[in-house]
GROMACS .gro file of C-alpha atoms in nm:
model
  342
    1UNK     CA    1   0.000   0.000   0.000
    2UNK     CA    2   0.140   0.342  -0.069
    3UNK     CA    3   0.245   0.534   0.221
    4UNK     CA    4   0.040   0.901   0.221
    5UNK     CA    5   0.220   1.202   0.202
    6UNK     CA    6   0.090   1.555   0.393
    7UNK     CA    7  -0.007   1.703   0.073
    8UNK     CA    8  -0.222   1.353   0.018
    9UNK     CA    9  -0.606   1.409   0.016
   10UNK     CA   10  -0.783   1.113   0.076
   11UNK     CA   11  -1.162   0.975   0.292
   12UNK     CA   12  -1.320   0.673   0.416
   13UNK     CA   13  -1.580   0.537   0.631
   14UNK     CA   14  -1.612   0.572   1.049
   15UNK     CA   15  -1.843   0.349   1.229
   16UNK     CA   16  -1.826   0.177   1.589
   17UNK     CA   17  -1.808  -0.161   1.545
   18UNK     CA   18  -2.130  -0.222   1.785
   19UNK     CA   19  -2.324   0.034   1.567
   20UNK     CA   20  -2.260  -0.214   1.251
   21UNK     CA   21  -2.567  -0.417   1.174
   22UNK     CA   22  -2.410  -0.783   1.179
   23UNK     CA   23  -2.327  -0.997   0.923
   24UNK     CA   24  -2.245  -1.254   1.171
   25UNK     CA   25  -2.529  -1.455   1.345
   26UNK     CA   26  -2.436  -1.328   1.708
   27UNK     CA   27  -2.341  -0.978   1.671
   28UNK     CA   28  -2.143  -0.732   1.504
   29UNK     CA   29  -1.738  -0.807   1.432
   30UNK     CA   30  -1.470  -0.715   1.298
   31UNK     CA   31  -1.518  -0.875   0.989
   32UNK     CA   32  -1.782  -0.632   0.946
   33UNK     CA   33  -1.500  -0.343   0.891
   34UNK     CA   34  -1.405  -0.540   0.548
   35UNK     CA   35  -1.758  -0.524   0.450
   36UNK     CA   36  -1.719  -0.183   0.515
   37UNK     CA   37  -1.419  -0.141   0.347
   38UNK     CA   38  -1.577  -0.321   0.057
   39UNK     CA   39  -1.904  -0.071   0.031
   40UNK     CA   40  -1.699   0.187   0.012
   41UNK     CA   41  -1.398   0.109  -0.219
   42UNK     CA   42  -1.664   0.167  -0.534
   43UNK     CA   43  -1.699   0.538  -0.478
   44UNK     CA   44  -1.317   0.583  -0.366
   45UNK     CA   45  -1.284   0.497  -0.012
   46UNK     CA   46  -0.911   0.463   0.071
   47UNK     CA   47  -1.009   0.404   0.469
   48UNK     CA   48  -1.210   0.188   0.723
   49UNK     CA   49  -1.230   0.317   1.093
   50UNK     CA   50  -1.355   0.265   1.371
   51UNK     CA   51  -1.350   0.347   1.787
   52UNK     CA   52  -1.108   0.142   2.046
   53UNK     CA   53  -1.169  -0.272   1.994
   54UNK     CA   54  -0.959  -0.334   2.293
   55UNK     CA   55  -1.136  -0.543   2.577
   56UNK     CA   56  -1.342  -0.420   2.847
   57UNK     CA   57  -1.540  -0.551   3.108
   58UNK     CA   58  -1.931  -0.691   2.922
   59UNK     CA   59  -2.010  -0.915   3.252
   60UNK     CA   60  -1.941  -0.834   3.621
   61UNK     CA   61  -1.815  -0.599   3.647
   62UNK     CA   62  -1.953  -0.412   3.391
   63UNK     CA   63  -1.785  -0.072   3.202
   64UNK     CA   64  -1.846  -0.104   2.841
   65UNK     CA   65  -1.655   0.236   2.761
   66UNK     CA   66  -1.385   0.161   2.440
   67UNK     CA   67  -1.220   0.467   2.603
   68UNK     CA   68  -1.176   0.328   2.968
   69UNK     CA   69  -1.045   0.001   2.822
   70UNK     CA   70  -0.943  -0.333   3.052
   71UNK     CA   71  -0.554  -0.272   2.854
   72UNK     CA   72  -0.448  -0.042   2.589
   73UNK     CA   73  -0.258  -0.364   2.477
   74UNK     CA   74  -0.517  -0.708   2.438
   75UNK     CA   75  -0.852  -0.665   2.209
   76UNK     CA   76  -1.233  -0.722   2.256
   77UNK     CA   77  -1.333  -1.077   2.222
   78UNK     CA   78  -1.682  -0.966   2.195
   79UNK     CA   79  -1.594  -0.886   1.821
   80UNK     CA   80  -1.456  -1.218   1.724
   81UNK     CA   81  -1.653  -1.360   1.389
   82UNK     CA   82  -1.735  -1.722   1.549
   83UNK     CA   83  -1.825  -1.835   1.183
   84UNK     CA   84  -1.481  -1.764   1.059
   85UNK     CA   85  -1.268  -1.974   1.267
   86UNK     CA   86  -1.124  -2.270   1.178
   87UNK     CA   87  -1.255  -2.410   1.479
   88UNK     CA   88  -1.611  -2.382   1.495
   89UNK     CA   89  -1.613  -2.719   1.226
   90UNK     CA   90  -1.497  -2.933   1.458
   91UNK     CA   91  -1.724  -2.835   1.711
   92UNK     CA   92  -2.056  -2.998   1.770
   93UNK     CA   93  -2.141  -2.789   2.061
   94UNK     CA   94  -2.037  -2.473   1.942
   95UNK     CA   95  -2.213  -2.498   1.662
   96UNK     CA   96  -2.549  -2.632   1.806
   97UNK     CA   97  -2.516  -2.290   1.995
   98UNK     CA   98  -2.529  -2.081   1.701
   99UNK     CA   99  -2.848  -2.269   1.605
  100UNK     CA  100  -3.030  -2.268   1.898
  101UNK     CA  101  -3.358  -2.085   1.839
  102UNK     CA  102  -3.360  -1.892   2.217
  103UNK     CA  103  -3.005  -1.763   2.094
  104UNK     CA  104  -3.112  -1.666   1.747
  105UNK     CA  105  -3.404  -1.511   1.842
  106UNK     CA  106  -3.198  -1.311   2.101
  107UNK     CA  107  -2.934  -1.226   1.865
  108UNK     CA  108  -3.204  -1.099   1.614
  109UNK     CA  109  -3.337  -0.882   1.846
  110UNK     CA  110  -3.033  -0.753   1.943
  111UNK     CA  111  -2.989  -0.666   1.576
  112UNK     CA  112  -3.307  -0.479   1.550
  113UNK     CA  113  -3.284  -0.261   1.872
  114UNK     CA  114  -3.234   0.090   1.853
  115UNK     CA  115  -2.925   0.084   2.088
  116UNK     CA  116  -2.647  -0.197   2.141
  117UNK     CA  117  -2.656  -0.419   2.447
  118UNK     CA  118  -2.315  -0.485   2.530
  119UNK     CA  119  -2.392  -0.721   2.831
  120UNK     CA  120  -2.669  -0.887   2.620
  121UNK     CA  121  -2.422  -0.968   2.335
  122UNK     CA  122  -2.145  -1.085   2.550
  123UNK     CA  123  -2.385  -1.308   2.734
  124UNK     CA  124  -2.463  -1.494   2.348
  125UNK     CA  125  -2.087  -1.462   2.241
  126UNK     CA  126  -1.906  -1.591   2.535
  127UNK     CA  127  -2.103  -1.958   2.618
  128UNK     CA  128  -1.942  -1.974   2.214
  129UNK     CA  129  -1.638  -1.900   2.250
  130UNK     CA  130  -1.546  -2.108   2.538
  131UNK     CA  131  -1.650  -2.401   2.327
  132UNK     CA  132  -1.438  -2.265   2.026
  133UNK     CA  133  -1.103  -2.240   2.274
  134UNK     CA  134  -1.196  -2.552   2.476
  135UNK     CA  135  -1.175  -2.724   2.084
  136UNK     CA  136  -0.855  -2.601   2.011
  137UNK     CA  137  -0.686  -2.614   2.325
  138UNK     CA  138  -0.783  -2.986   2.345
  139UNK     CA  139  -0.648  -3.069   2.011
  140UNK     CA  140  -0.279  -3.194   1.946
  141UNK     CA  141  -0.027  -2.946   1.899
  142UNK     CA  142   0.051  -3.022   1.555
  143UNK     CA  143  -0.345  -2.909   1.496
  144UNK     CA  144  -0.423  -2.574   1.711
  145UNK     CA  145  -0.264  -2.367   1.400
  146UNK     CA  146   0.014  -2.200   1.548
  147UNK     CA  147  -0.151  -2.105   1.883
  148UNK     CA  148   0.146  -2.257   2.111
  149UNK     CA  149   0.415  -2.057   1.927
  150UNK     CA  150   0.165  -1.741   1.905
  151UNK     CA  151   0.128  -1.817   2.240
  152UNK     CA  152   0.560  -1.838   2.307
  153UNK     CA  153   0.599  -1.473   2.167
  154UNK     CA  154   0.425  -1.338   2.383
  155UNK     CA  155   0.445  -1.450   2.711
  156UNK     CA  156   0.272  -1.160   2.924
  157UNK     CA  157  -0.067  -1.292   2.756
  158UNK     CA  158  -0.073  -1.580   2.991
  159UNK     CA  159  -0.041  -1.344   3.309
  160UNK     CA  160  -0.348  -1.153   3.083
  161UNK     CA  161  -0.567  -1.467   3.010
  162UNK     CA  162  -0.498  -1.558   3.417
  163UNK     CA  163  -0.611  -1.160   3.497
  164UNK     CA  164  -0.923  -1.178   3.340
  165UNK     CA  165  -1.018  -1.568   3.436
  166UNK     CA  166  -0.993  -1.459   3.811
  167UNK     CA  167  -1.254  -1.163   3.707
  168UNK     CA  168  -1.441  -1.372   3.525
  169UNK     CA  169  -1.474  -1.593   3.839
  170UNK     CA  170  -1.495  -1.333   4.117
  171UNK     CA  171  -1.697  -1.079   3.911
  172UNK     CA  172  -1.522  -0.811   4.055
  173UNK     CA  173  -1.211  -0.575   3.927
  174UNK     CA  174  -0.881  -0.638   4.113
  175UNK     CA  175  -0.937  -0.346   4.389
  176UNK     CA  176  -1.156  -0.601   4.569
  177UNK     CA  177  -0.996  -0.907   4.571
  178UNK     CA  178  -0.774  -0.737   4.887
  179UNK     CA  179  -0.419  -0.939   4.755
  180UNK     CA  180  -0.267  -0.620   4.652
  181UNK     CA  181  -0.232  -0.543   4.226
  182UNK     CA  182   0.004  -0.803   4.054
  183UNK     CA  183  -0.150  -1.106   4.254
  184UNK     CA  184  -0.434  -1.321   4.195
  185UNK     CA  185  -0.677  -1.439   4.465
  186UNK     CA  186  -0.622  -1.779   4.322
  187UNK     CA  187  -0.423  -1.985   4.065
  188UNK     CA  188  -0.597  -1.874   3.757
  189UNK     CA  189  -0.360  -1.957   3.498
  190UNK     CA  190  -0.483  -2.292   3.395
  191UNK     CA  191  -0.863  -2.261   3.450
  192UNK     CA  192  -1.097  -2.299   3.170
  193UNK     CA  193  -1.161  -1.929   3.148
  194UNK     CA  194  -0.783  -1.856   3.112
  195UNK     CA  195  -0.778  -2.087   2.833
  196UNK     CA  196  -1.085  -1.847   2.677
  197UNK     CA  197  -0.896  -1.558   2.688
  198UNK     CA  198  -0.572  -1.693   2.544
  199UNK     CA  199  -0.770  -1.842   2.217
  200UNK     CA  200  -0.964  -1.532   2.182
  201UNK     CA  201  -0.665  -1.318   2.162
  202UNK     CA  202  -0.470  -1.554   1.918
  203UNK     CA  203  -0.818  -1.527   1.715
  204UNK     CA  204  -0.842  -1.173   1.748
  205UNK     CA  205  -0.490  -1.121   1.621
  206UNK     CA  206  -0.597  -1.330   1.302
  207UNK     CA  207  -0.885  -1.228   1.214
  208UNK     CA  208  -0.780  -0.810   1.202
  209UNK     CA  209  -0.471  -0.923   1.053
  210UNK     CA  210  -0.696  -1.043   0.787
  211UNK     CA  211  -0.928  -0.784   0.795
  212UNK     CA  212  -0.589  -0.528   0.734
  213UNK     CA  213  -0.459  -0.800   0.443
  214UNK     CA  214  -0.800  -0.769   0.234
  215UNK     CA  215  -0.848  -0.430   0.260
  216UNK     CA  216  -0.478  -0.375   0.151
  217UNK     CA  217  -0.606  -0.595  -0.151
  218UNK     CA  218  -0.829  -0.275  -0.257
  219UNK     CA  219  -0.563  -0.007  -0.186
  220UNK     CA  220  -0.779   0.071   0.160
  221UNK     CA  221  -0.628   0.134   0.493
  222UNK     CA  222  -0.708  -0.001   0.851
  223UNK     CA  223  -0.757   0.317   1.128
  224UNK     CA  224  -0.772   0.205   1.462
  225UNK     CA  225  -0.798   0.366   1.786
  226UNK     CA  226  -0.602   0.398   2.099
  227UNK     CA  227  -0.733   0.519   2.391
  228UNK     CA  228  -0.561   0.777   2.616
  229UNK     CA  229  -0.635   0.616   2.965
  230UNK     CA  230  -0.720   0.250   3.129
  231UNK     CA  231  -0.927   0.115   3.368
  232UNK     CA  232  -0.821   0.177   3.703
  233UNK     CA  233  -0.984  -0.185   3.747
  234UNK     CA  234  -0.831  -0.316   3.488
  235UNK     CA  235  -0.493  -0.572   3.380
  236UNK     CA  236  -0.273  -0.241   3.302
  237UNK     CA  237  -0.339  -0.080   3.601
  238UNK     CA  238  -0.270  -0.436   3.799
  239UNK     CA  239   0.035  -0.541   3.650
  240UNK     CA  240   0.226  -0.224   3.602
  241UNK     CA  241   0.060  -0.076   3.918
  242UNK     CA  242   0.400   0.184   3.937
  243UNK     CA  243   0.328   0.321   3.623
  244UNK     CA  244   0.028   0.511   3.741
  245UNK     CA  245  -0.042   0.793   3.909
  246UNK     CA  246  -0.321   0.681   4.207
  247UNK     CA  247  -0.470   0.911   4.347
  248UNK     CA  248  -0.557   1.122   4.084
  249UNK     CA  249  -0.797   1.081   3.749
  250UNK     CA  250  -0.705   1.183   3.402
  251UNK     CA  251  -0.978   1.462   3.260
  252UNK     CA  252  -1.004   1.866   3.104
  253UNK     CA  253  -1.032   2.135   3.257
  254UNK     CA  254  -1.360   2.337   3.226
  255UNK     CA  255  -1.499   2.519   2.844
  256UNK     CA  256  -1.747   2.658   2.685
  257UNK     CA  257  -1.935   2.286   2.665
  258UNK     CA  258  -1.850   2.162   2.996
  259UNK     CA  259  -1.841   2.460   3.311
  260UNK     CA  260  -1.747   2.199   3.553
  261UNK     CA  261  -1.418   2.026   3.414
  262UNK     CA  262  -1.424   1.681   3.349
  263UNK     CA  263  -1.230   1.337   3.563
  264UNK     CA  264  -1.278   1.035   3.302
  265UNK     CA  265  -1.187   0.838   3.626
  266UNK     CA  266  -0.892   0.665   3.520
  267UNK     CA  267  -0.553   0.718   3.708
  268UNK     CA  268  -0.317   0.883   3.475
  269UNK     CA  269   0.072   0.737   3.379
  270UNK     CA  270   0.329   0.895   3.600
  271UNK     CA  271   0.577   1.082   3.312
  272UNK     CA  272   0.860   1.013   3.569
  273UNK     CA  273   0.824   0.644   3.583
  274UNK     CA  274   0.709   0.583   3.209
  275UNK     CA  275   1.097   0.741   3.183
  276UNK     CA  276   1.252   0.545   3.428
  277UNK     CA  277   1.091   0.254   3.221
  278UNK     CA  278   1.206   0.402   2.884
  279UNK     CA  279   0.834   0.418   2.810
  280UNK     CA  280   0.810   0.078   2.721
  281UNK     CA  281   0.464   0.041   2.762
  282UNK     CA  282   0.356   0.333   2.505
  283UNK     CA  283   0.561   0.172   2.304
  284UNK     CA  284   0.406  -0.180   2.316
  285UNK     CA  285   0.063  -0.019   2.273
  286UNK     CA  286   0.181   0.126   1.965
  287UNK     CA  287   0.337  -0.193   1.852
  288UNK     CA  288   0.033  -0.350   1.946
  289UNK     CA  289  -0.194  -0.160   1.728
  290UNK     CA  290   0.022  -0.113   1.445
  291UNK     CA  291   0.096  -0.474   1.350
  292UNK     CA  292  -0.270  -0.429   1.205
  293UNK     CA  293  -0.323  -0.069   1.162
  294UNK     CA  294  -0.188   0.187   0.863
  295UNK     CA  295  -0.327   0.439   1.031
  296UNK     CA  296  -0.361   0.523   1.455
  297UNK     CA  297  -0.525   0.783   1.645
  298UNK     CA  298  -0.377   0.903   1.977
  299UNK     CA  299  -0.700   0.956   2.147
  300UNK     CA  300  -0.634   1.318   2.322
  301UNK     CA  301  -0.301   1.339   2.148
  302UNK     CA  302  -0.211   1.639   2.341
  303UNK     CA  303  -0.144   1.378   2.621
  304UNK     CA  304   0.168   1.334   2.505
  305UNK     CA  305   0.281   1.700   2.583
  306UNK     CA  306   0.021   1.742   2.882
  307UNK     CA  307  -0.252   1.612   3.094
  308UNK     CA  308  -0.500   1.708   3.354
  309UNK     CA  309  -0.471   1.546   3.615
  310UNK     CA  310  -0.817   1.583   3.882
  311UNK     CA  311  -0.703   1.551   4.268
  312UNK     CA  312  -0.967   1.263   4.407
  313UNK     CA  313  -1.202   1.402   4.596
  314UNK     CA  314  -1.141   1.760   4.454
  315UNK     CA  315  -1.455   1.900   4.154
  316UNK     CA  316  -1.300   1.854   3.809
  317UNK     CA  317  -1.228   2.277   3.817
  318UNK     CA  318  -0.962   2.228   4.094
  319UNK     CA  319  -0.710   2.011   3.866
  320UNK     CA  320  -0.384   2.091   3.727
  321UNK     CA  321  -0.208   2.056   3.412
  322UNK     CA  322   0.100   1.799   3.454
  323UNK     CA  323   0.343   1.793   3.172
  324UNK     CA  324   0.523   1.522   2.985
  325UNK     CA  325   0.840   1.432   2.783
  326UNK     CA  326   0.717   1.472   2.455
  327UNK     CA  327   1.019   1.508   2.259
  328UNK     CA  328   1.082   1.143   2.403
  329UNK     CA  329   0.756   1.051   2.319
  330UNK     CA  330   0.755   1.121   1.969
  331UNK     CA  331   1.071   1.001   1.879
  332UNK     CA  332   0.934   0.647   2.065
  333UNK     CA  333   0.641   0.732   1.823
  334UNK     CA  334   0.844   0.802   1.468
  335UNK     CA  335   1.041   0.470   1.565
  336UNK     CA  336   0.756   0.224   1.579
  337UNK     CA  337   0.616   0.381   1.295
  338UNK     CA  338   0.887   0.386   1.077
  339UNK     CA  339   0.960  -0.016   1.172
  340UNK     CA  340   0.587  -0.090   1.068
  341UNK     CA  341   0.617   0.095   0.734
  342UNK     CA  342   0.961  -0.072   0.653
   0.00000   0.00000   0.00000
């Protein structure tokens, strides 16, 4: 694909993935942005995008906000197309799921309804996608398509998959578990649910790698989104607990729109320690997002020279503006972008 240039004029299409009517039995996914992709390549359309797809909590708890994500680096298995994995032919269960009439009938509804139920959808996706991992992870090696060495590159998913199997379980975020962040309340890592959450990754990772490959096809770009902040409940906040700045929450200070300020309730990154780190983990979530993407927003870019940060307990008006290393930053930025062009 050509790489733009500033003088370059170009357009494309924007929708939220849960605003796309599905093509998919269950629910909108992200096969649904190559459909896009393909409506709009007749007329000209050079690019698909489309809000945050990284995970956040759909059960209990419950924060379905693609800006106050579970980690700025794993995506949203409730957009996995079910029908396109390899899996779902050799299983019987899985597949008597997606032909159940209760489900169908739910799933239609939730087609038809004026606004998206995330919990509703999850609740029809998930039961599915356990069956799909339990499949694969009970197969031979030789036949789980690459998961083990997927799997072998990238190690911290385990400690991820183990995160969200002891939420899954306790239905609670890690503040209430009382073990401290970076510890489970249990051995998680080789539960069932675990074993959900490492498939649906591996399957997330192929199926937008695909999406990115066919829209290439048509000379169309993939635009993804990365959110400024992460739940302070959430596997970024738990493992890298450091990194953050508690006892504060990211936000603006008041305008014209909003007299009272805003605090989007996450804690923000600490500039000092993201340096001590050498910002590894923007990094990452670039990485992350640009092994698929041609194109990234930096949700509230200006994060990257400043932030408001919102004293807890204190009214959004009473924050302060805390600045950051952004000449660091964007040369982290213009490195990872120049490795994913070359």
């Amino acid at each position: 694909v050509p790489q733009p240039r500033p003088t370059d004029r170009t357009w494309g299409v924007f929708a939220p993935l849960y605003s796309c009517r599905p093509s998919g039995r269950l629910g909108p996914t992200v096969s649904d942005l190559d459909r896009l992709g393909a409506l709009s390549h007749g007329p000209g359309g050079r690019v698909v995008a489309t809000l945050p797809v990284l995970a956040t909590y759909l059960s209990d708890p419950y924060d379905p906000s693609p800006y106050a994500p579970i980690s700025q680096r794993y995506w949203n298995e409730l957009y996995i197309d079910v029908e396109a994995t390899p899996e779902l032919a050799a299983s019987d269960r899985a597949r008597a799921l997606l032909d159940d009439p209760d489900v169908r009938r739910a799933a239609a509804e939730l087609a038809g309804a004026e606004l998206f139920d995330h919990r509703r959808a999850y609740a029809l996706v998930r039961p599915v996608l356990d069956e799909l991992a339990a499949t694969c992870l009970g197969a031979p090696a030789a036949s789980r398509g690459g998961f083990d060495a997927w799997v072998q590159r990238r190690p911290e998913v385990r400690r991820y998959a183990a995160f969200r199997a002891a939420t899954d379980r306790t239905g609670t975020g890690w503040h209430a578990w009382g073990v401290g962040p970076g510890r489970l309340p249990f051995d998680a890592a080789g539960s069932p649910e675990a074993g959900t959450h490492l498939w649906a990754q591996w399957t997330m990772d192929r199926q937008l790698d695909a999406v990115a490959a066919s829209l290439a096809e048509r000379d169309q770009r993939l635009y993804l989104d990365l959110p400024v902040g992460t739940s302070g409940d959430g596997f970024d906040t738990w493992s890298d607990h450091d990194l953050y700045a508690w006892g504060t929450g990211a936000g603006a200070p008041p305008d014209d729109f909003f007299g009272a300020g805003q605090n989007w309730g996450f804690p923000p990154v600490n500039p000092l320690v993201s340096r001590a780190q050498g910002h590894r983990q923007f990094a990452a979530n670039l990485r992350h997002h640009l092994d698929a993407a041609r194109i990234l927003r930096l949700d509230h870019v200006m994060g990257l020279r400043r932030l408001y940060w919102v004293p807890d307990g204190m009214p959004a008006t009473e924050g302060v503006y805390v600045r950051y290393p952004a000449t660091e930053l964007f040369a982290d930025d213009r490195s990872v972008v120049v490795a994913r062009i070359n």
